[in-house]
Amino acid sequence: MAKYQHHDAAWRRAKDEGLRSRAALKLREIDGKFRVFRRGGRVLDLGCWPGGWLQVAAAAVGGRGRVVGVDLLAVDKLEIANVVTLVGDLADEAVCRELLEELGGTADLVLSDMSPSLSGVRDADRARHERLVELAIAVAGRTLSGGGVLVVKLFADIPQEITAGLRADFDKVSRFKPPTTRKGSREIYLVARGYRKQREAPPPGAGTVADERGDTKVQ
Ligand SMILES: C[S@@+](CC[C@H](N)C(=O)[O-])C[C@H]1O[C@@H](n2cnc3c(N)ncnc32)[C@H](O)[C@@H]1O
């Protein structure tokens, strides 16, 4: 049986490029196929430690863009001006609010590469991962701009009902397995494009203001 190689060619390539994770190559492959980034865009990175996706996102949106990441673990400082990271549990309502404040408005792109720490008990681990997918979808629903994009990691055989709502909420939903995915892995990414934002009725008397990018938001 082939020995499981933690440090494979992709890992070495990522390391040679100064990327903090092998997973960073997968995000590049996702962008190569779906063009999920745009220059100057606002990006949320859910489950961002150790920071490989942050590096790719920051380079893709450029200096006029903004990338805000959150993780249970503290990310070592990246020294990239347009990146901010928060430490917290995304299930915590206050963390979600803080993410939006740091982003300075709604997001053009929400990324979730979140994984639970594994217990080794298959059913329990699956249930935890599914909960994180639900969480990412819920956060995307609250934070994405109209027309925005969600990229979320999940297991290929995730129960359909967990992701079914995405087909109604987005114009197009695609499944993608980046070529760099480890052989035998059941992980894939869902790429949901064209978020159909439900307009919330503004509270009586509320006006609208333009943020620094010129988008309007309810005050
Ligand atoms: C595979 S790693 C992400 C790797 C990252 N995309 C990169 O390229 O550097 C998954 C991360 O999800 C985080 N995570 C899991 N549950 C979380 C939660 N409830 N809130 C925030 N982060 C969470 C874990 O702490 C872990 O660091």
mmCIF file of C-alpha atoms and ligand atoms in Angstrom:
data_model
loop_
_atom_site.group_PDB
_atom_site.id
_atom_site.type_symbol
_atom_site.label_atom_id
_atom_site.label_comp_id
_atom_site.label_asym_id
_atom_site.label_seq_id
_atom_site.Cartn_x
_atom_site.Cartn_y
_atom_site.Cartn_z
ATOM 1 C CA MET A 1 0.000 0.000 0.000
ATOM 2 C CA ALA A 2 1.310 3.489 -0.875
ATOM 3 C CA LYS A 3 2.620 5.328 2.147
ATOM 4 C CA TYR A 4 0.704 8.520 3.031
ATOM 5 C CA GLN A 5 3.056 11.382 2.179
ATOM 6 C CA HIS A 6 2.422 14.508 4.172
ATOM 7 C CA HIS A 7 5.142 16.466 2.389
ATOM 8 C CA ASP A 8 4.364 15.785 -1.245
ATOM 9 C CA ALA A 9 5.382 17.725 -4.381
ATOM 10 C CA ALA A 10 2.519 20.215 -3.954
ATOM 11 C CA TRP A 11 3.538 20.891 -0.367
ATOM 12 C CA ARG A 12 7.124 21.565 -1.478
ATOM 13 C CA ARG A 13 5.918 23.845 -4.284
ATOM 14 C CA ALA A 14 3.821 25.858 -1.827
ATOM 15 C CA LYS A 15 6.749 26.071 0.568
ATOM 16 C CA ASP A 16 9.151 27.173 -2.188
ATOM 17 C CA GLU A 17 6.744 29.980 -3.066
ATOM 18 C CA GLY A 18 6.586 31.103 0.550
ATOM 19 C CA LEU A 19 2.947 30.059 0.884
ATOM 20 C CA ARG A 20 1.817 29.061 4.339
ATOM 21 C CA SER A 21 -0.268 26.108 3.256
ATOM 22 C CA ARG A 22 -0.550 23.506 0.547
ATOM 23 C CA ALA A 23 -4.225 24.476 0.391
ATOM 24 C CA ALA A 24 -3.205 27.850 -1.059
ATOM 25 C CA LEU A 25 -2.513 26.080 -4.373
ATOM 26 C CA LYS A 26 -6.088 24.758 -4.368
ATOM 27 C CA LEU A 27 -7.499 28.253 -3.997
ATOM 28 C CA ARG A 28 -5.418 29.354 -6.973
ATOM 29 C CA GLU A 29 -6.833 26.447 -8.966
ATOM 30 C CA ILE A 30 -10.369 27.421 -7.960
ATOM 31 C CA ASP A 31 -9.700 30.988 -9.100
ATOM 32 C CA GLY A 32 -8.101 29.764 -12.323
ATOM 33 C CA LYS A 33 -11.340 27.974 -13.181
ATOM 34 C CA PHE A 34 -14.025 30.323 -11.824
ATOM 35 C CA ARG A 35 -12.333 33.767 -11.565
ATOM 36 C CA VAL A 36 -13.719 34.284 -8.073
ATOM 37 C CA PHE A 37 -11.515 37.288 -7.201
ATOM 38 C CA ARG A 38 -11.714 40.788 -8.547
ATOM 39 C CA ARG A 39 -9.200 43.598 -8.044
ATOM 40 C CA GLY A 40 -10.254 45.895 -5.223
ATOM 41 C CA GLY A 41 -12.730 43.317 -3.876
ATOM 42 C CA ARG A 42 -13.634 42.552 -0.266
ATOM 43 C CA VAL A 43 -13.018 38.995 0.870
ATOM 44 C CA LEU A 44 -13.917 37.063 4.029
ATOM 45 C CA ASP A 45 -11.794 33.988 4.770
ATOM 46 C CA LEU A 46 -13.510 31.684 7.288
ATOM 47 C CA GLY A 47 -11.069 29.292 8.968
ATOM 48 C CA CYS A 48 -7.984 31.153 7.749
ATOM 49 C CA TRP A 49 -5.135 29.649 9.827
ATOM 50 C CA PRO A 50 -2.215 29.333 9.008
ATOM 51 C CA GLY A 51 -2.830 31.929 6.288
ATOM 52 C CA GLY A 52 -2.181 30.373 2.873
ATOM 53 C CA TRP A 53 -5.587 31.424 1.509
ATOM 54 C CA LEU A 54 -5.085 34.888 2.977
ATOM 55 C CA GLN A 55 -1.853 35.243 0.985
ATOM 56 C CA VAL A 56 -3.521 34.190 -2.279
ATOM 57 C CA ALA A 57 -6.575 36.389 -1.652
ATOM 58 C CA ALA A 58 -4.511 39.453 -0.741
ATOM 59 C CA ALA A 59 -2.418 39.159 -3.910
ATOM 60 C CA ALA A 60 -5.532 38.661 -6.047
ATOM 61 C CA VAL A 61 -7.528 41.665 -4.772
ATOM 62 C CA GLY A 62 -4.486 43.956 -4.666
ATOM 63 C CA GLY A 63 -3.724 46.885 -2.414
ATOM 64 C CA ARG A 64 -7.132 48.507 -2.902
ATOM 65 C CA GLY A 65 -8.931 45.354 -1.830
ATOM 66 C CA ARG A 66 -9.467 44.075 1.687
ATOM 67 C CA VAL A 67 -9.219 40.589 3.174
ATOM 68 C CA VAL A 68 -10.524 39.715 6.624
ATOM 69 C CA GLY A 69 -9.900 36.265 8.062
ATOM 70 C CA VAL A 70 -11.098 34.500 11.184
ATOM 71 C CA ASP A 71 -9.961 31.340 12.914
ATOM 72 C CA LEU A 72 -10.054 29.653 16.313
ATOM 73 C CA LEU A 73 -6.255 29.873 16.165
ATOM 74 C CA ALA A 74 -4.191 33.058 15.992
ATOM 75 C CA VAL A 75 -2.510 33.566 12.606
ATOM 76 C CA ASP A 76 1.160 34.612 12.772
ATOM 77 C CA LYS A 77 1.441 38.146 11.498
ATOM 78 C CA LEU A 78 1.447 38.278 7.709
ATOM 79 C CA GLU A 79 2.746 41.830 7.202
ATOM 80 C CA ILE A 80 0.320 42.383 4.332
ATOM 81 C CA ALA A 81 -1.316 45.789 4.571
ATOM 82 C CA ASN A 82 -4.760 44.844 3.264
ATOM 83 C CA VAL A 83 -5.199 41.756 5.487
ATOM 84 C CA VAL A 84 -6.743 41.672 8.958
ATOM 85 C CA THR A 85 -7.223 38.531 11.031
ATOM 86 C CA LEU A 86 -9.462 37.903 14.010
ATOM 87 C CA VAL A 87 -9.328 35.097 16.547
ATOM 88 C CA GLY A 88 -12.718 33.642 17.362
ATOM 89 C CA ASP A 89 -15.338 30.994 16.812
ATOM 90 C CA LEU A 90 -17.468 31.757 13.801
ATOM 91 C CA ALA A 91 -20.455 30.295 15.635
ATOM 92 C CA ASP A 92 -20.240 33.305 17.937
ATOM 93 C CA GLU A 93 -22.640 35.991 16.764
ATOM 94 C CA ALA A 94 -20.334 38.792 17.930
ATOM 95 C CA VAL A 95 -17.492 37.441 15.763
ATOM 96 C CA CYS A 96 -19.667 37.615 12.671
ATOM 97 C CA ARG A 97 -20.522 41.260 13.395
ATOM 98 C CA GLU A 98 -16.844 42.057 13.975
ATOM 99 C CA LEU A 99 -15.951 40.512 10.618
ATOM 100 C CA LEU A 100 -18.313 42.874 8.820
ATOM 101 C CA GLU A 101 -17.023 45.870 10.741
ATOM 102 C CA GLU A 102 -13.427 45.022 9.809
ATOM 103 C CA LEU A 103 -14.416 44.493 6.186
ATOM 104 C CA GLY A 104 -16.016 47.934 5.982
ATOM 105 C CA GLY A 105 -19.116 46.702 4.146
ATOM 106 C CA THR A 106 -20.523 43.556 2.611
ATOM 107 C CA ALA A 107 -18.250 40.976 0.984
ATOM 108 C CA ASP A 108 -17.742 40.259 -2.705
ATOM 109 C CA LEU A 109 -16.400 36.822 -1.873
ATOM 110 C CA VAL A 110 -16.770 34.523 1.142
ATOM 111 C CA LEU A 111 -14.282 31.670 1.375
ATOM 112 C CA SER A 112 -14.600 28.763 3.782
ATOM 113 C CA ASP A 113 -11.888 26.148 4.109
ATOM 114 C CA MET A 114 -13.033 25.362 7.654
ATOM 115 C CA SER A 115 -12.395 21.883 9.043
ATOM 116 C CA PRO A 116 -13.064 20.618 12.553
ATOM 117 C CA SER A 117 -10.260 19.155 14.614
ATOM 118 C CA LEU A 118 -10.753 15.449 14.044
ATOM 119 C CA SER A 119 -11.639 13.034 16.828
ATOM 120 C CA GLY A 120 -11.151 9.942 14.662
ATOM 121 C CA VAL A 121 -14.802 8.968 15.203
ATOM 122 C CA ARG A 122 -16.081 9.093 11.646
ATOM 123 C CA ASP A 123 -19.746 9.987 12.271
ATOM 124 C CA ALA A 124 -18.904 12.610 14.864
ATOM 125 C CA ASP A 125 -16.296 14.190 12.571
ATOM 126 C CA ARG A 126 -18.719 14.242 9.664
ATOM 127 C CA ALA A 127 -21.398 15.884 11.794
ATOM 128 C CA ARG A 128 -18.932 18.574 12.885
ATOM 129 C CA HIS A 129 -17.845 19.247 9.343
ATOM 130 C CA GLU A 130 -21.473 19.505 8.199
ATOM 131 C CA ARG A 131 -22.145 21.977 10.970
ATOM 132 C CA LEU A 132 -19.251 24.127 9.697
ATOM 133 C CA VAL A 133 -20.648 24.029 6.163
ATOM 134 C CA GLU A 134 -24.036 25.191 7.487
ATOM 135 C CA LEU A 135 -22.296 27.916 9.434
ATOM 136 C CA ALA A 136 -20.363 29.131 6.378
ATOM 137 C CA ILE A 137 -23.559 29.216 4.291
ATOM 138 C CA ALA A 138 -25.370 31.156 7.019
ATOM 139 C CA VAL A 139 -22.527 33.671 7.361
ATOM 140 C CA ALA A 140 -22.380 34.092 3.571
ATOM 141 C CA GLY A 141 -26.116 34.823 3.574
ATOM 142 C CA ARG A 142 -25.580 37.651 6.035
ATOM 143 C CA THR A 143 -22.374 39.106 4.671
ATOM 144 C CA LEU A 144 -22.346 38.787 0.849
ATOM 145 C CA SER A 145 -23.176 41.627 -1.514
ATOM 146 C CA GLY A 146 -25.687 41.012 -4.280
ATOM 147 C CA GLY A 147 -23.880 39.172 -7.101
ATOM 148 C CA GLY A 148 -21.260 37.880 -4.628
ATOM 149 C CA VAL A 149 -19.526 34.495 -4.587
ATOM 150 C CA LEU A 150 -19.239 31.750 -1.953
ATOM 151 C CA VAL A 151 -16.535 29.062 -2.019
ATOM 152 C CA VAL A 152 -17.021 26.363 0.604
ATOM 153 C CA LYS A 153 -15.201 23.116 1.314
ATOM 154 C CA LEU A 154 -17.294 20.023 1.935
ATOM 155 C CA PHE A 155 -17.355 16.260 1.568
ATOM 156 C CA ALA A 156 -18.553 15.083 -1.844
ATOM 157 C CA ASP A 157 -21.296 12.971 -0.224
ATOM 158 C CA ILE A 158 -22.665 15.660 2.101
ATOM 159 C CA PRO A 159 -26.466 15.303 2.585
ATOM 160 C CA GLN A 160 -28.170 17.252 -0.179
ATOM 161 C CA GLU A 161 -30.451 19.176 2.148
ATOM 162 C CA ILE A 162 -27.472 21.046 3.636
ATOM 163 C CA THR A 163 -26.582 22.728 0.354
ATOM 164 C CA ALA A 164 -29.979 22.643 -1.422
ATOM 165 C CA GLY A 165 -30.808 26.244 -0.484
ATOM 166 C CA LEU A 166 -27.774 27.510 -2.403
ATOM 167 C CA ARG A 167 -29.416 26.684 -5.734
ATOM 168 C CA ALA A 168 -32.229 29.107 -4.923
ATOM 169 C CA ASP A 169 -29.971 31.792 -3.481
ATOM 170 C CA PHE A 170 -27.286 31.854 -6.209
ATOM 171 C CA ASP A 171 -27.466 32.013 -10.004
ATOM 172 C CA LYS A 172 -24.991 29.178 -10.467
ATOM 173 C CA VAL A 173 -23.598 26.490 -8.164
ATOM 174 C CA SER A 174 -20.689 24.300 -9.290
ATOM 175 C CA ARG A 175 -18.736 21.474 -7.652
ATOM 176 C CA PHE A 176 -14.999 21.437 -8.166
ATOM 177 C CA LYS A 177 -12.177 19.179 -7.076
ATOM 178 C CA PRO A 178 -8.910 21.109 -7.454
ATOM 179 C CA PRO A 179 -6.195 19.004 -9.129
ATOM 180 C CA THR A 180 -3.944 19.488 -6.086
ATOM 181 C CA THR A 181 -6.447 17.650 -3.838
ATOM 182 C CA ARG A 182 -4.764 14.660 -2.213
ATOM 183 C CA LYS A 183 -5.478 11.334 -3.873
ATOM 184 C CA GLY A 184 -8.322 9.530 -2.148
ATOM 185 C CA SER A 185 -9.636 12.659 -0.434
ATOM 186 C CA ARG A 186 -13.422 13.082 -0.457
ATOM 187 C CA GLU A 187 -13.127 16.838 -0.120
ATOM 188 C CA ILE A 188 -14.484 19.079 -2.850
ATOM 189 C CA TYR A 189 -15.411 22.756 -3.083
ATOM 190 C CA LEU A 190 -18.757 24.256 -3.943
ATOM 191 C CA VAL A 191 -18.494 27.498 -5.875
ATOM 192 C CA ALA A 192 -21.749 29.467 -5.754
ATOM 193 C CA ARG A 193 -21.832 32.575 -7.946
ATOM 194 C CA GLY A 194 -24.293 35.408 -8.369
ATOM 195 C CA TYR A 195 -25.762 35.791 -4.880
ATOM 196 C CA ARG A 196 -29.396 36.872 -5.073
ATOM 197 C CA LYS A 197 -29.485 39.089 -2.069
ATOM 198 C CA GLN A 198 -32.858 39.491 -0.438
ATOM 199 C CA ARG A 199 -33.340 43.149 0.241
ATOM 200 C CA GLU A 200 -34.115 43.664 3.898
ATOM 201 C CA ALA A 201 -36.703 46.360 4.551
ATOM 202 C CA PRO A 202 -34.782 49.266 6.114
ATOM 203 C CA PRO A 203 -35.973 50.315 9.559
ATOM 204 C CA PRO A 204 -38.383 53.268 9.424
ATOM 205 C CA GLY A 205 -36.546 56.559 8.999
ATOM 206 C CA ALA A 206 -33.245 54.932 7.964
ATOM 207 C CA GLY A 207 -31.267 56.600 5.200
ATOM 208 C CA THR A 208 -28.514 55.221 3.016
ATOM 209 C CA VAL A 209 -24.875 56.179 2.989
ATOM 210 C CA ALA A 210 -22.098 55.518 0.518
ATOM 211 C CA ASP A 211 -19.104 53.664 1.922
ATOM 212 C CA GLU A 212 -15.535 54.417 0.844
ATOM 213 C CA ARG A 213 -15.907 52.250 -2.260
ATOM 214 C CA GLY A 214 -19.047 54.058 -3.371
ATOM 215 C CA ASP A 215 -21.449 51.176 -2.558
ATOM 216 C CA THR A 216 -24.543 52.220 -0.683
ATOM 217 C CA LYS A 217 -25.591 50.607 2.525
ATOM 218 C CA VAL A 218 -28.465 51.071 4.910
ATOM 219 C CA GLN A 219 -27.522 53.270 7.814
HETATM 220 C C1 LIG B 1 -7.717 23.510 6.732
HETATM 221 S S1 LIG B 1 -7.549 24.832 7.877
HETATM 222 C C2 LIG B 1 -7.596 26.250 6.826
HETATM 223 C C3 LIG B 1 -6.354 26.426 5.997
HETATM 224 C C4 LIG B 1 -6.315 27.755 5.297
HETATM 225 N N1 LIG B 1 -7.301 27.833 4.231
HETATM 226 C C5 LIG B 1 -4.958 28.041 4.690
HETATM 227 O O1 LIG B 1 -4.794 27.872 3.490
HETATM 228 O O2 LIG B 1 -4.051 28.457 5.435
HETATM 229 C C6 LIG B 1 -9.124 24.855 8.647
HETATM 230 C C7 LIG B 1 -9.264 25.842 9.789
HETATM 231 O O3 LIG B 1 -10.641 25.970 10.156
HETATM 232 C C8 LIG B 1 -10.636 26.461 11.492
HETATM 233 N N2 LIG B 1 -11.962 26.368 12.129
HETATM 234 C C9 LIG B 1 -12.658 25.255 12.437
HETATM 235 N N3 LIG B 1 -13.813 25.561 13.064
HETATM 236 C C10 LIG B 1 -13.863 26.916 13.163
HETATM 237 C C11 LIG B 1 -14.803 27.837 13.718
HETATM 238 N N4 LIG B 1 -15.939 27.423 14.318
HETATM 239 N N5 LIG B 1 -14.533 29.166 13.677
HETATM 240 C C12 LIG B 1 -13.382 29.604 13.082
HETATM 241 N N6 LIG B 1 -12.458 28.769 12.518
HETATM 242 C C13 LIG B 1 -12.681 27.441 12.557
HETATM 243 C C14 LIG B 1 -9.581 25.578 12.169
HETATM 244 O O4 LIG B 1 -9.103 26.168 13.365
HETATM 245 C C15 LIG B 1 -8.517 25.464 11.064
HETATM 246 O O5 LIG B 1 -7.433 26.318 11.288
#
